[in-house]
Tab-separated table of C-alpha atoms and ligand atoms in Angstrom:
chain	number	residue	atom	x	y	z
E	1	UNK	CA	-21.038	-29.308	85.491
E	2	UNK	CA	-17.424	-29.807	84.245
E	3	UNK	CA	-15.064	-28.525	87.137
E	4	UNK	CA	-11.642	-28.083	85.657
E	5	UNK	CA	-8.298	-26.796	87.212
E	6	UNK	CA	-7.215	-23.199	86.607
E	7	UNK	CA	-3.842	-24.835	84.839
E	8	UNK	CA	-5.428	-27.968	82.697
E	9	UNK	CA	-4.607	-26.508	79.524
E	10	UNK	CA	-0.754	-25.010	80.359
E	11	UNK	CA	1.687	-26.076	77.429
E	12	UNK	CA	5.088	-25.605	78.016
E	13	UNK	CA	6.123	-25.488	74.384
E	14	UNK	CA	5.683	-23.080	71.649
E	15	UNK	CA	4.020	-24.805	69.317
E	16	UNK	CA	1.443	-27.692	69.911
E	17	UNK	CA	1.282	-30.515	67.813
E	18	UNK	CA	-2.486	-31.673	66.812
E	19	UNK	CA	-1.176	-35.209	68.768
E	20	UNK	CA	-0.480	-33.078	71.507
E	21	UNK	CA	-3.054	-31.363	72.000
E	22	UNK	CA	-5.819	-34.165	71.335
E	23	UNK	CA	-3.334	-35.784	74.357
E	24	UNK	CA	-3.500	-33.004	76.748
E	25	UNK	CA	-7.733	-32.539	76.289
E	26	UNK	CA	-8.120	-36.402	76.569
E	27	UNK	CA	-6.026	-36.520	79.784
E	28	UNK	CA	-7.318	-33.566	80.963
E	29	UNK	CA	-11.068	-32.970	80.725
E	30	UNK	CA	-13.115	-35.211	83.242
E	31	UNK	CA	-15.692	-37.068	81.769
E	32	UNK	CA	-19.192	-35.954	82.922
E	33	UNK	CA	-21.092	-39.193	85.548
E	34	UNK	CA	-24.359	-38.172	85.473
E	35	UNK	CA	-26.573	-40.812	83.501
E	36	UNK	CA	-30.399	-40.371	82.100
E	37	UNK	CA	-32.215	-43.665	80.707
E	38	UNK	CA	-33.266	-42.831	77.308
E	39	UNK	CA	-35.723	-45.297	75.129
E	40	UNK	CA	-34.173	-47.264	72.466
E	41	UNK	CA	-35.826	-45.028	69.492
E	42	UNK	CA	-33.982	-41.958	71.288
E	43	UNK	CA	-30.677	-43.837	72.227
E	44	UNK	CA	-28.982	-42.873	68.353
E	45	UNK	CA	-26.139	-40.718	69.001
E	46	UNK	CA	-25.892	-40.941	73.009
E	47	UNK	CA	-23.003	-42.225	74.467
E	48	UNK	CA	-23.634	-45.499	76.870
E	49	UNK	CA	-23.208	-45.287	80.332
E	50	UNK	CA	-22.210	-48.541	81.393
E	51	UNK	CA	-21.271	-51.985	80.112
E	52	UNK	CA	-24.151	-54.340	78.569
E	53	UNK	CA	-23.734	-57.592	79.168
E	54	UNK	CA	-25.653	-60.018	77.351
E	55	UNK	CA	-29.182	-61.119	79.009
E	56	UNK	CA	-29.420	-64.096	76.234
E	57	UNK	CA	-27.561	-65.706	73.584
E	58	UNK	CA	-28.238	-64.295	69.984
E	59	UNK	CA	-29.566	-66.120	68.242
E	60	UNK	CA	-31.360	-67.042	71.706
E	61	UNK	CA	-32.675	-70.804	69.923
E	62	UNK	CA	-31.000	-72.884	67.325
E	63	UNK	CA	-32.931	-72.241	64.245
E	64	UNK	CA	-32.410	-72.889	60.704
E	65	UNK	CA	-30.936	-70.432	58.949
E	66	UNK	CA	-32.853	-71.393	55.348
E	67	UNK	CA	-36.651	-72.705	54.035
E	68	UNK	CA	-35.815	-76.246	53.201
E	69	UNK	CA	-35.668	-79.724	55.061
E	70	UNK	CA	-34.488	-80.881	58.433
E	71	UNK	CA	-32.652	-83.773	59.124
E	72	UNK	CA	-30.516	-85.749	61.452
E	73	UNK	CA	-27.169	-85.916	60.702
E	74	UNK	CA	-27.212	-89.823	61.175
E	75	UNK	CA	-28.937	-89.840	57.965
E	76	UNK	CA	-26.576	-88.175	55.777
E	77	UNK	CA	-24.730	-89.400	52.747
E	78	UNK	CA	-21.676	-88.480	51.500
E	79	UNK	CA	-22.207	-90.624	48.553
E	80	UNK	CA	-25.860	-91.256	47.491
E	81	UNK	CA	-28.608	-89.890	47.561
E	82	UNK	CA	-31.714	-90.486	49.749
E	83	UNK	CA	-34.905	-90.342	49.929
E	84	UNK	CA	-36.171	-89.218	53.158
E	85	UNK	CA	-40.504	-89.309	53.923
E	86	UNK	CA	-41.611	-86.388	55.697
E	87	UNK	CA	-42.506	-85.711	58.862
E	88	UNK	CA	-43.599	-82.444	60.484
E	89	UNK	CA	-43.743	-78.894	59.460
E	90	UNK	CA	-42.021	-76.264	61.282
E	91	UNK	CA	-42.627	-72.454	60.359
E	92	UNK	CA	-40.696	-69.509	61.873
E	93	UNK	CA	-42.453	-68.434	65.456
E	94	UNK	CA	-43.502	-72.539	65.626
E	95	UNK	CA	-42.094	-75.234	67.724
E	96	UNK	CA	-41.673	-78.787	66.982
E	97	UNK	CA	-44.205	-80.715	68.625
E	98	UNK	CA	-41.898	-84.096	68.771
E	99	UNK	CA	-38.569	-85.247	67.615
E	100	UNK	CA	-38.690	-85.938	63.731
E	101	UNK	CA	-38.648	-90.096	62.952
E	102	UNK	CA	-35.231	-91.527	62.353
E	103	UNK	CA	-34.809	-91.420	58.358
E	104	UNK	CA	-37.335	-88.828	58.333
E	105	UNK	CA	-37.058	-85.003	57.311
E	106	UNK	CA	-39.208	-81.899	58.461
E	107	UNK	CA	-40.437	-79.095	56.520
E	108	UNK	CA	-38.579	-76.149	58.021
E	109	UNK	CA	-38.746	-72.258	57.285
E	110	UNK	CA	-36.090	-69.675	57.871
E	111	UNK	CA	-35.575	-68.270	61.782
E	112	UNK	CA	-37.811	-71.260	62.522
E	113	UNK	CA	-36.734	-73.793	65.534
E	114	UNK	CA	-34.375	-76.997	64.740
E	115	UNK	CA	-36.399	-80.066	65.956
E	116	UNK	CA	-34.894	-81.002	68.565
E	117	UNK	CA	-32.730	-84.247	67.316
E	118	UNK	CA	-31.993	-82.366	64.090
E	119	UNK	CA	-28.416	-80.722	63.166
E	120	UNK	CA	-28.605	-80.017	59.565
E	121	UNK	CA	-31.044	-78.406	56.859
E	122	UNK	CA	-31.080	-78.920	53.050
E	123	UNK	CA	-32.292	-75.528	51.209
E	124	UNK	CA	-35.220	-76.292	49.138
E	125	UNK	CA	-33.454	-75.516	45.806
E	126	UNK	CA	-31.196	-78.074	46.700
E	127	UNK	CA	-33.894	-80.816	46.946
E	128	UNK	CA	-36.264	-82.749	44.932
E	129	UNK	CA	-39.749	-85.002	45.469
E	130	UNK	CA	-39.643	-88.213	44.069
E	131	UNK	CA	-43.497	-89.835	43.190
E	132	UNK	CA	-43.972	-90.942	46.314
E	133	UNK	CA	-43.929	-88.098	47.939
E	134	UNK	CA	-40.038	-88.786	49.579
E	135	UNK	CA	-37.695	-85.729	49.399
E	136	UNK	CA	-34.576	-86.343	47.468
E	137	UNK	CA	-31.643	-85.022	49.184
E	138	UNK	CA	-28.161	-85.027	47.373
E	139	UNK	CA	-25.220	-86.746	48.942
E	140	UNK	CA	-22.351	-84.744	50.754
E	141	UNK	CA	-24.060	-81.782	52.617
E	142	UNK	CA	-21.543	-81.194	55.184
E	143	UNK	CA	-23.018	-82.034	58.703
E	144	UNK	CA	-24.899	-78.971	61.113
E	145	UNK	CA	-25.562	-77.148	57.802
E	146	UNK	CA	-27.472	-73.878	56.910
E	147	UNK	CA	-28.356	-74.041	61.102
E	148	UNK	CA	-27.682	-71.065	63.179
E	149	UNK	CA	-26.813	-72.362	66.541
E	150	UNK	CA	-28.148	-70.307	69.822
E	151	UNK	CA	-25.521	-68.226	71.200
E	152	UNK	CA	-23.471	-68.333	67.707
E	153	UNK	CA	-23.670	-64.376	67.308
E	154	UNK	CA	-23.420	-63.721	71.055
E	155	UNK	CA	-22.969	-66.194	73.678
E	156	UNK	CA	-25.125	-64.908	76.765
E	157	UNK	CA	-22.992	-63.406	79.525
E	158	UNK	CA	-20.477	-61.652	76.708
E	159	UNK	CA	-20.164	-57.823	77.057
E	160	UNK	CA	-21.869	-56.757	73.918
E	161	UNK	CA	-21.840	-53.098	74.560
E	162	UNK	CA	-19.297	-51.077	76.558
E	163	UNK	CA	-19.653	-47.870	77.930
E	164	UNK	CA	-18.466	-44.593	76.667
E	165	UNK	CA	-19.903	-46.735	72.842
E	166	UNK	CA	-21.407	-43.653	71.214
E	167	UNK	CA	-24.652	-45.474	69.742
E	168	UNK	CA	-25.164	-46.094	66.212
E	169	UNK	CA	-28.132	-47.840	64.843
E	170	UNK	CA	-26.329	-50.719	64.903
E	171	UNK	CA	-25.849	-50.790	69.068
E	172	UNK	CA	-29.149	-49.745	69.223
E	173	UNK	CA	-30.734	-53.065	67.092
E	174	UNK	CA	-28.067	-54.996	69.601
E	175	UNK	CA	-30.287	-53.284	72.300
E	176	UNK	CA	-33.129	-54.183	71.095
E	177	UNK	CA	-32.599	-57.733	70.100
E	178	UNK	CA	-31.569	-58.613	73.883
E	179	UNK	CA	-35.307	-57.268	74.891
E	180	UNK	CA	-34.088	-53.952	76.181
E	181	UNK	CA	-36.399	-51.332	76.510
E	182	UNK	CA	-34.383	-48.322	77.711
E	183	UNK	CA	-30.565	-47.523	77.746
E	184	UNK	CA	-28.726	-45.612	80.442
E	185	UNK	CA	-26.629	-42.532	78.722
E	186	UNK	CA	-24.535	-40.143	79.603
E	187	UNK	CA	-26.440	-36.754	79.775
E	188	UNK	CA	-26.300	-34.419	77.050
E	189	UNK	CA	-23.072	-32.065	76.929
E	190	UNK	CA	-24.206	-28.557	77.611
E	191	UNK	CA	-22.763	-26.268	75.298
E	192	UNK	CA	-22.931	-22.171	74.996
E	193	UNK	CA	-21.818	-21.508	71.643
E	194	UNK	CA	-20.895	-17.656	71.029
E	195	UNK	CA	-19.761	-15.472	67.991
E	196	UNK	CA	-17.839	-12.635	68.659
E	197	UNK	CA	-17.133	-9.644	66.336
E	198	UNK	CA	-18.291	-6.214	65.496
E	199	UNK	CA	-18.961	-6.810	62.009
E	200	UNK	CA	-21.406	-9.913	62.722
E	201	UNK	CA	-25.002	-9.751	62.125
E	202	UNK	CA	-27.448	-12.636	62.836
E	203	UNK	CA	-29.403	-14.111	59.784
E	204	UNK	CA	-33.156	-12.836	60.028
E	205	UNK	CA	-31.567	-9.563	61.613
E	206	UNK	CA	-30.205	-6.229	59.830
E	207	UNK	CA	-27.272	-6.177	58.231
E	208	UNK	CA	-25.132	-2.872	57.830
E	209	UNK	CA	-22.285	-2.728	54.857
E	210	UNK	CA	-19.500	-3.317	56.464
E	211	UNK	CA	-21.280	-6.550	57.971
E	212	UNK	CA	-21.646	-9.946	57.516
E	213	UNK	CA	-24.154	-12.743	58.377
E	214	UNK	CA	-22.451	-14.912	61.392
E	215	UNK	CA	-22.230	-17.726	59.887
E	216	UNK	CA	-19.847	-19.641	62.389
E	217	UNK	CA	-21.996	-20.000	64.893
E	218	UNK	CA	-24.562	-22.020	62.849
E	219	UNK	CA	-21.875	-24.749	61.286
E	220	UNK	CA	-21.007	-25.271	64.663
E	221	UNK	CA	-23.988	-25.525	66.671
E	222	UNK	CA	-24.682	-27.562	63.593
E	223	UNK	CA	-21.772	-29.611	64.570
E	224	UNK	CA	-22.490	-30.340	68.125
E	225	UNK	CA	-25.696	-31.145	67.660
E	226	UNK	CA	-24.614	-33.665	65.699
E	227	UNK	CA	-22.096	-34.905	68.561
E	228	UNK	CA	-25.183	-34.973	70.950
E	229	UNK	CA	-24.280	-31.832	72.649
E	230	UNK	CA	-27.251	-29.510	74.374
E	231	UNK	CA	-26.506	-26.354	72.623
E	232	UNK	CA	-27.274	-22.772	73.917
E	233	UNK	CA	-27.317	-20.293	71.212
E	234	UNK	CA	-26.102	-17.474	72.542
E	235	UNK	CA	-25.938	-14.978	69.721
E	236	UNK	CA	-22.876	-12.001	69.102
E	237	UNK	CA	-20.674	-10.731	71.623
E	238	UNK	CA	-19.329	-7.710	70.477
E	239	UNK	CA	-15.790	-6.911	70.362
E	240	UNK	CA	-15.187	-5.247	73.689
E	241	UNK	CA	-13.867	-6.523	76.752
E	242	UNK	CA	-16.054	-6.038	79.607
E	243	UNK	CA	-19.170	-7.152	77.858
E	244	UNK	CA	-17.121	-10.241	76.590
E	245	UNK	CA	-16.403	-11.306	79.766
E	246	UNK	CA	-20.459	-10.610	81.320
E	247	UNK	CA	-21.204	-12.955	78.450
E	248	UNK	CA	-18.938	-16.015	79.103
E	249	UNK	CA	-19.483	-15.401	82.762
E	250	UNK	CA	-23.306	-15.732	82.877
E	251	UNK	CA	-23.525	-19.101	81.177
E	252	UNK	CA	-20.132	-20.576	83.272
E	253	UNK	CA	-22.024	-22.313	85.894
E	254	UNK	CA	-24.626	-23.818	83.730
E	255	UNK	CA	-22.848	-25.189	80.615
E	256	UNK	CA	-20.220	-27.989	80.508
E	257	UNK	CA	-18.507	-26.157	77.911
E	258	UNK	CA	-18.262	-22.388	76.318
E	259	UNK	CA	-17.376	-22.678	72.741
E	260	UNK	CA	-16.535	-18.853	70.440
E	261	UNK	CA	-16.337	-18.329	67.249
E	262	UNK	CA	-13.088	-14.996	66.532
E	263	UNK	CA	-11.859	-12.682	68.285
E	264	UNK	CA	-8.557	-14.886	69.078
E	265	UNK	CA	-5.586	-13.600	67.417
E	266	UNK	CA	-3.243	-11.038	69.145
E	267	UNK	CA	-4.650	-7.957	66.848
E	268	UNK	CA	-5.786	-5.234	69.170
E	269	UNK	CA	-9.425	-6.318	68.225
E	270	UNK	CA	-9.282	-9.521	69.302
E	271	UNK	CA	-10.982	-9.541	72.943
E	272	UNK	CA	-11.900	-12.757	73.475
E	273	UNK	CA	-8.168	-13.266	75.723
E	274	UNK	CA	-8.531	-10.465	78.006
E	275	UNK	CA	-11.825	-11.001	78.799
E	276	UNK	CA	-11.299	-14.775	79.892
E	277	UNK	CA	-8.143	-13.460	81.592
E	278	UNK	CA	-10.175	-10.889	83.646
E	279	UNK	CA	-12.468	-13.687	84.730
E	280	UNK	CA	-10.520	-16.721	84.412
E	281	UNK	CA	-7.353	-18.009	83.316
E	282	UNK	CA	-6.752	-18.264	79.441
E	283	UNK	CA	-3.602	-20.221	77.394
E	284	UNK	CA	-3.348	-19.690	73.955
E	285	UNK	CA	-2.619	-22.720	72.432
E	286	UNK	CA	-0.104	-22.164	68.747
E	287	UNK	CA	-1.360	-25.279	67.104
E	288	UNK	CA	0.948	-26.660	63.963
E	289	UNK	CA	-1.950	-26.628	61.904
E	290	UNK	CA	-3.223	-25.477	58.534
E	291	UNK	CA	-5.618	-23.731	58.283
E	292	UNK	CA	-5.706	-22.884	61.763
E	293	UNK	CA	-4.614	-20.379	64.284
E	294	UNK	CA	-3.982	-19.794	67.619
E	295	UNK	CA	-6.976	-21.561	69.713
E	296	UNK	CA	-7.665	-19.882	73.520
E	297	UNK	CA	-8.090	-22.795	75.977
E	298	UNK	CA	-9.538	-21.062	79.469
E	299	UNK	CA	-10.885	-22.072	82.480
E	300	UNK	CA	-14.032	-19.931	83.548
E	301	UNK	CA	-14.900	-20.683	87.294
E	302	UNK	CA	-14.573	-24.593	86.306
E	303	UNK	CA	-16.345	-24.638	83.059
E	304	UNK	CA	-13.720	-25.509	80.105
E	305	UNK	CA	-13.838	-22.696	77.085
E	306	UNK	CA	-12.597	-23.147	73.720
E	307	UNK	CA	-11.861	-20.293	71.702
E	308	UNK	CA	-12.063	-20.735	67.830
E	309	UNK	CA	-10.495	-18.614	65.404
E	310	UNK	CA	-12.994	-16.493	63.212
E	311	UNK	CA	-12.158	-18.047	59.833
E	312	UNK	CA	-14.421	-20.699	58.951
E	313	UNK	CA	-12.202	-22.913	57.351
E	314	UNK	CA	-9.818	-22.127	60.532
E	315	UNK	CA	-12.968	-22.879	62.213
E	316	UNK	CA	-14.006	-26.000	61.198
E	317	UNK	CA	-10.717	-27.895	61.022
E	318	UNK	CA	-9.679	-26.619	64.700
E	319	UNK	CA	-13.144	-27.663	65.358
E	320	UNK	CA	-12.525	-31.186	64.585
E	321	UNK	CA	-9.128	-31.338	66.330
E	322	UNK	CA	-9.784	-29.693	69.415
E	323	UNK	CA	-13.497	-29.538	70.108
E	324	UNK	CA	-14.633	-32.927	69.265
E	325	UNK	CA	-11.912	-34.556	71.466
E	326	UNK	CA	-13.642	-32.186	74.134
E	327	UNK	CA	-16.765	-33.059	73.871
E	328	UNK	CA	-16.119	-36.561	73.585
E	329	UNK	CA	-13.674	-36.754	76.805
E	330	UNK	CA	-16.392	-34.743	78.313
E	331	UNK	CA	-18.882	-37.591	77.589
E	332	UNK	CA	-16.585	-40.270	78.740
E	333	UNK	CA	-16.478	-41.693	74.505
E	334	UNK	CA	-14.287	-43.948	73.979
E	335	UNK	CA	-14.524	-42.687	70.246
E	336	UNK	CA	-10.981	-43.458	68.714
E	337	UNK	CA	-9.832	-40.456	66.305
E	338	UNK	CA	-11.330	-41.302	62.725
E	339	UNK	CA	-8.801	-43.022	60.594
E	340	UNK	CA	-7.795	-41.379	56.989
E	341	UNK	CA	-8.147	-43.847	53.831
E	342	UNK	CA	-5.683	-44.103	51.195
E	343	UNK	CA	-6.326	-42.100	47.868
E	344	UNK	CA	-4.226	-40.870	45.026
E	345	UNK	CA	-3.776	-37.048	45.254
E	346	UNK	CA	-4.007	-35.814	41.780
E	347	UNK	CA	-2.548	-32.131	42.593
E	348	UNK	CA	1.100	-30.888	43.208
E	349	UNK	CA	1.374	-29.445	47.099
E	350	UNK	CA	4.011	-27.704	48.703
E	351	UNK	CA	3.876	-27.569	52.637
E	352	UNK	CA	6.344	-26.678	55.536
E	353	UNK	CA	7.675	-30.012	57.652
E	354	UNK	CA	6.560	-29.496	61.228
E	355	UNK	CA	2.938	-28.922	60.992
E	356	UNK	CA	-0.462	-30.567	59.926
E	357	UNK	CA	-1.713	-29.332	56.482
E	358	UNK	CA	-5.332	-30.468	56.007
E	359	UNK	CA	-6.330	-29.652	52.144
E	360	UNK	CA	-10.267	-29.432	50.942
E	361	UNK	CA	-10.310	-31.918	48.678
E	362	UNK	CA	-13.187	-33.853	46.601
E	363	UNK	CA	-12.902	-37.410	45.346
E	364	UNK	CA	-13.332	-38.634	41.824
E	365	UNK	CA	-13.563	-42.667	40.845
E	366	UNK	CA	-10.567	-43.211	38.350
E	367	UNK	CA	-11.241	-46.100	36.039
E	368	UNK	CA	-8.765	-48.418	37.620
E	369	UNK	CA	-11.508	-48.032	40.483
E	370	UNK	CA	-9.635	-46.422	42.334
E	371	UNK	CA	-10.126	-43.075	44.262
E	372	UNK	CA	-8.591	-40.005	43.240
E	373	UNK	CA	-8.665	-36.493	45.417
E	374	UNK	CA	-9.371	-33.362	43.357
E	375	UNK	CA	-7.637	-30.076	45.860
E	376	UNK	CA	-9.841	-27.236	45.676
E	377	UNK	CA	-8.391	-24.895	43.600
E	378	UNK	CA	-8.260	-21.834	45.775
E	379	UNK	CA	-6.476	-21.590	48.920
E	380	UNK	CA	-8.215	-19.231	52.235
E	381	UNK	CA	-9.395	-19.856	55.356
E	382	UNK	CA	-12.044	-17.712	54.501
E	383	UNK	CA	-14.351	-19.817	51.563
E	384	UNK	CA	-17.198	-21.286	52.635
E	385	UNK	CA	-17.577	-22.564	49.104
E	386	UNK	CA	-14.403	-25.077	49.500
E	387	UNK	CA	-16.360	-26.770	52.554
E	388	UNK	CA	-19.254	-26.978	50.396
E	389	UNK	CA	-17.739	-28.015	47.068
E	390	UNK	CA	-15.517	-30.623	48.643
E	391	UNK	CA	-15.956	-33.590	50.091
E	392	UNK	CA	-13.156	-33.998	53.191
E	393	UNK	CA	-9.905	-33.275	53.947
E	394	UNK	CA	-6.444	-34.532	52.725
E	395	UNK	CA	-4.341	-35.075	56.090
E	396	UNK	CA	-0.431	-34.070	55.660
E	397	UNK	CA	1.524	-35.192	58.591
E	398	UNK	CA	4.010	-33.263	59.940
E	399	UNK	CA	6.876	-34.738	57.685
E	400	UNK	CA	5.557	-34.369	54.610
E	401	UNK	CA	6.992	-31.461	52.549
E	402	UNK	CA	5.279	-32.280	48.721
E	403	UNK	CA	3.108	-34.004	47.381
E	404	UNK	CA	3.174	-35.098	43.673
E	405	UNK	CA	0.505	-36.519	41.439
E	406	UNK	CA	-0.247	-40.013	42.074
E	407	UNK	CA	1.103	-40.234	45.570
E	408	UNK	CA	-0.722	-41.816	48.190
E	409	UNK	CA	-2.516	-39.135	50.599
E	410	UNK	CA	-5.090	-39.671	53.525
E	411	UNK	CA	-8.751	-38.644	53.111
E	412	UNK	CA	-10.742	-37.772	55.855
E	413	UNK	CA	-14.587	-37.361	55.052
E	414	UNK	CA	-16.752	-35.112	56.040
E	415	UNK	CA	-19.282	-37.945	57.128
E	416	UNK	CA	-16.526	-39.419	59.313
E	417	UNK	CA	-15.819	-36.478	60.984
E	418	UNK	CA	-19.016	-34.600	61.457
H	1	AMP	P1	-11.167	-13.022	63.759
H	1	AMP	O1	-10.722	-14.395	64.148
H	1	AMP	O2	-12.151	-12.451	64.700
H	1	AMP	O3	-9.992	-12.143	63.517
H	1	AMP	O4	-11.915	-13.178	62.370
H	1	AMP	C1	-11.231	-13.657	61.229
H	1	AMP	C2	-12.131	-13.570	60.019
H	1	AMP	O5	-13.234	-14.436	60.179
H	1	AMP	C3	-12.725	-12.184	59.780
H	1	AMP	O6	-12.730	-11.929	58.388
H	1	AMP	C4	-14.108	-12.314	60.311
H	1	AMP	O7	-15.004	-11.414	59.704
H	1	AMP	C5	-14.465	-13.736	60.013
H	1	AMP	N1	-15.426	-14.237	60.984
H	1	AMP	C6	-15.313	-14.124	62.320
H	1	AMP	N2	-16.365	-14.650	62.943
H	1	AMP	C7	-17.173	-15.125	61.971
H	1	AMP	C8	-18.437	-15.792	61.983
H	1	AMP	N3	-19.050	-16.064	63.142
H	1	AMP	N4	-18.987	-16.132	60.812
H	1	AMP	C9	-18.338	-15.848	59.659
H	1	AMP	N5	-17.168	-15.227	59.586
H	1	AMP	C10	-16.574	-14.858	60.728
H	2	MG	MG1	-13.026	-10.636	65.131
């Protein structure tokens, strides 16, 4: 498991910048060593464990890249055309048998094997047959043409692959095209994900008036599932102190991690700090961020916990900012924070300087082609609906104090950072 110092989250200021605090986590949190070889069909996701360097060059034989004709480049025109007679017929998966003839062409198919004293290929449409059977080829094909040359993707040796690469299917065909069968990974992040609050009930469970169905704890198991995390659900903890801190305690030797959901503001309700403090040490971290609020950073017996505020919005958007970067630095990813695009804002805004504003927005194609971002129109931390409705988040930096129709903003999707 994670083993973390008592003091690994202290800030010294009174506010924390979302830089800062992406900083301190990546710094701070240890990466986890301990590897598992996963097959390639179950590598999608994982995070590699150590460098791949290639076995063989890709493409690991010269081949042509084309159906068409073969030819050595000693007869090519640049002026005339010429008739070539065939000889030999070379399909993909074949080999050819002997060198083609001087002033001779070969039959060749796409991915199949240059003869050997061949450099260049003429694409079928490119050719014609005269009546005696010759193949016509036009002058001025420039010389190694339409060939892929072995080693031309990857030369064999080069580090294809680095570790801490969390796999797409793209790594994964890069596996599988050097003749790999299995992949070492880092082992799944174990996470305990809690709710906390009195007036939480769990879906499939009754529900009393004055309650609602817990809803956190779903979009973000949700969430690191989709970062490859091992998550423990671990239901509602209910707003009280001592069984608060039985709850975190229990799962602190066995998970790398202890994510809640509320419980983290400074009302007299709010539990979640004492009870980390009677078992642990707890900072709350201020973050400059909207929507946001305070997020608990503790230290149970070793084990990292992050404390979320209740809100969902609040929720995700600290989510993205302070538990990815966890999870990530806990899996040793090199992962580089996702980086906004350009769009035109098409609302007014109005924001404080000092802090990071992140507004739901959804994106509309204008007919110059260009991308426009629609603001949801209501405003709280506490509507699911403007996750749903929306498609990402505008990103104001810290300076910005307005923003007026037309501006330039930066749009973060949901698919980048999910
Ligand atoms: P808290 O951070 O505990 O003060 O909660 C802030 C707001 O978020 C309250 O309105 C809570 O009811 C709501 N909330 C807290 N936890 C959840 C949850 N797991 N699912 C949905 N809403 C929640
Ligand atoms: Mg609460």
């Amino acid at each position: 498991m994670a083993q973390l110092s008592d003091d690994c989250f202290a800030f010294g200021g009174p506010m924390m910048s979302v830089d800062e605090a992406v900083g301190l986590i990546t710094t701070r949190v240890n990466a986890i060593v301990d590897l598992e070889a996963v097959a390639l069909i179950d590598a999608d996701g994982r995070v590699l464990a150590r460098d791949i360097a290639a076995p063989l060059p890709l493409p690991p034989f010269t081949n042509s890249a084309v159906d068409g004709y073969a030819v050595r480049n000693a007869d090519l025109s640049d002026s005339a055309e010429r008739a070539l007679p065939l000889d030999g017929r070379i399909q993909a998966g074949g080999l050819a048998l002997a060198p083609i003839k001087a002033g001779h062409t070969a039959r060749i198919f796409t991915g199949a094997p240059m003869p050997p004293d061949a450099e260049t290929v003429f694409m079928q449409e490119d050719v014609r047959v005269d009546d005696a059977g010759r193949i016509v080829l036009p002058p001025g094909l420039k010389p190694g043409a339409n060939v892929r040359p072995a080693g031309e993707d990857i030369p064999q040796g080069h580090i294809a692959l680095r570790a801490g690469q969390r796999l797409l299917p793209q790594h994964v065909a890069l596996a599988a095209a050097f003749g790999l069968v299995r992949l070492d990974v880092v082992r799944r992040i174990r996470v305990a994900v809690f709710s906390t609050g009195d007036e939480l009930a769990s879906p499939g469970e009754p529900r009393a008036a004055s309650q609602l169905f817990d809803s956190n704890r779903f979009m973000l198991m949700a969430m690191l599932r989709r970062l490859g995390c091992d998550v423990s659900d671990l239901g509602i903890l209910r707003d009280e102190r001592i069984s608060l801190a039985n709850g975190l305690k229990q799962v602190a030797g066995t998970h790398d991690l202890i994510l809640t959901t509320g419980g983290v503001s400074t009302g007299e309700e709010d539990h979640v700090k004492a009870a980390v403090e009677s078992i642990g040490s707890l900072v709350l971290w201020r973050m400059a961020i909207k929507p946001g609020r305070p997020v608990a950073m503790g230290i149970i017996e070793g084990t990292p916990l992050i404390g979320l505020p209740g809100n969902p919005v609040a929720s995700f958007v600290t989510f993205v900012h302070v538990v990815r970067p966890t999870v990530l630095a806990l899996a040793g990813s090199l992962q580089a924070p996702p980086l906004p695009i350009p769009v035109r804002a098409a609302f007014t805004y109005k924001k404080k300087a000092g802090r990071r504003e992140y507004v739901r927005a959804s994106l509309r194609r204008m007919q110059d082609g260009a991308l426009e971002a629609i603001k949801f129109p209501r405003e709280g931390a506490g509507l699911l609906s403007s996750l749903v409705d929306t498609d990402g988040l505008i990103e104001l930096d810290e300076e910005v104090t307005r923003v007026e129709p037309g501006q330039s903003v930066g749009f973060l999707s949901y698919a980048d950072l999910l």
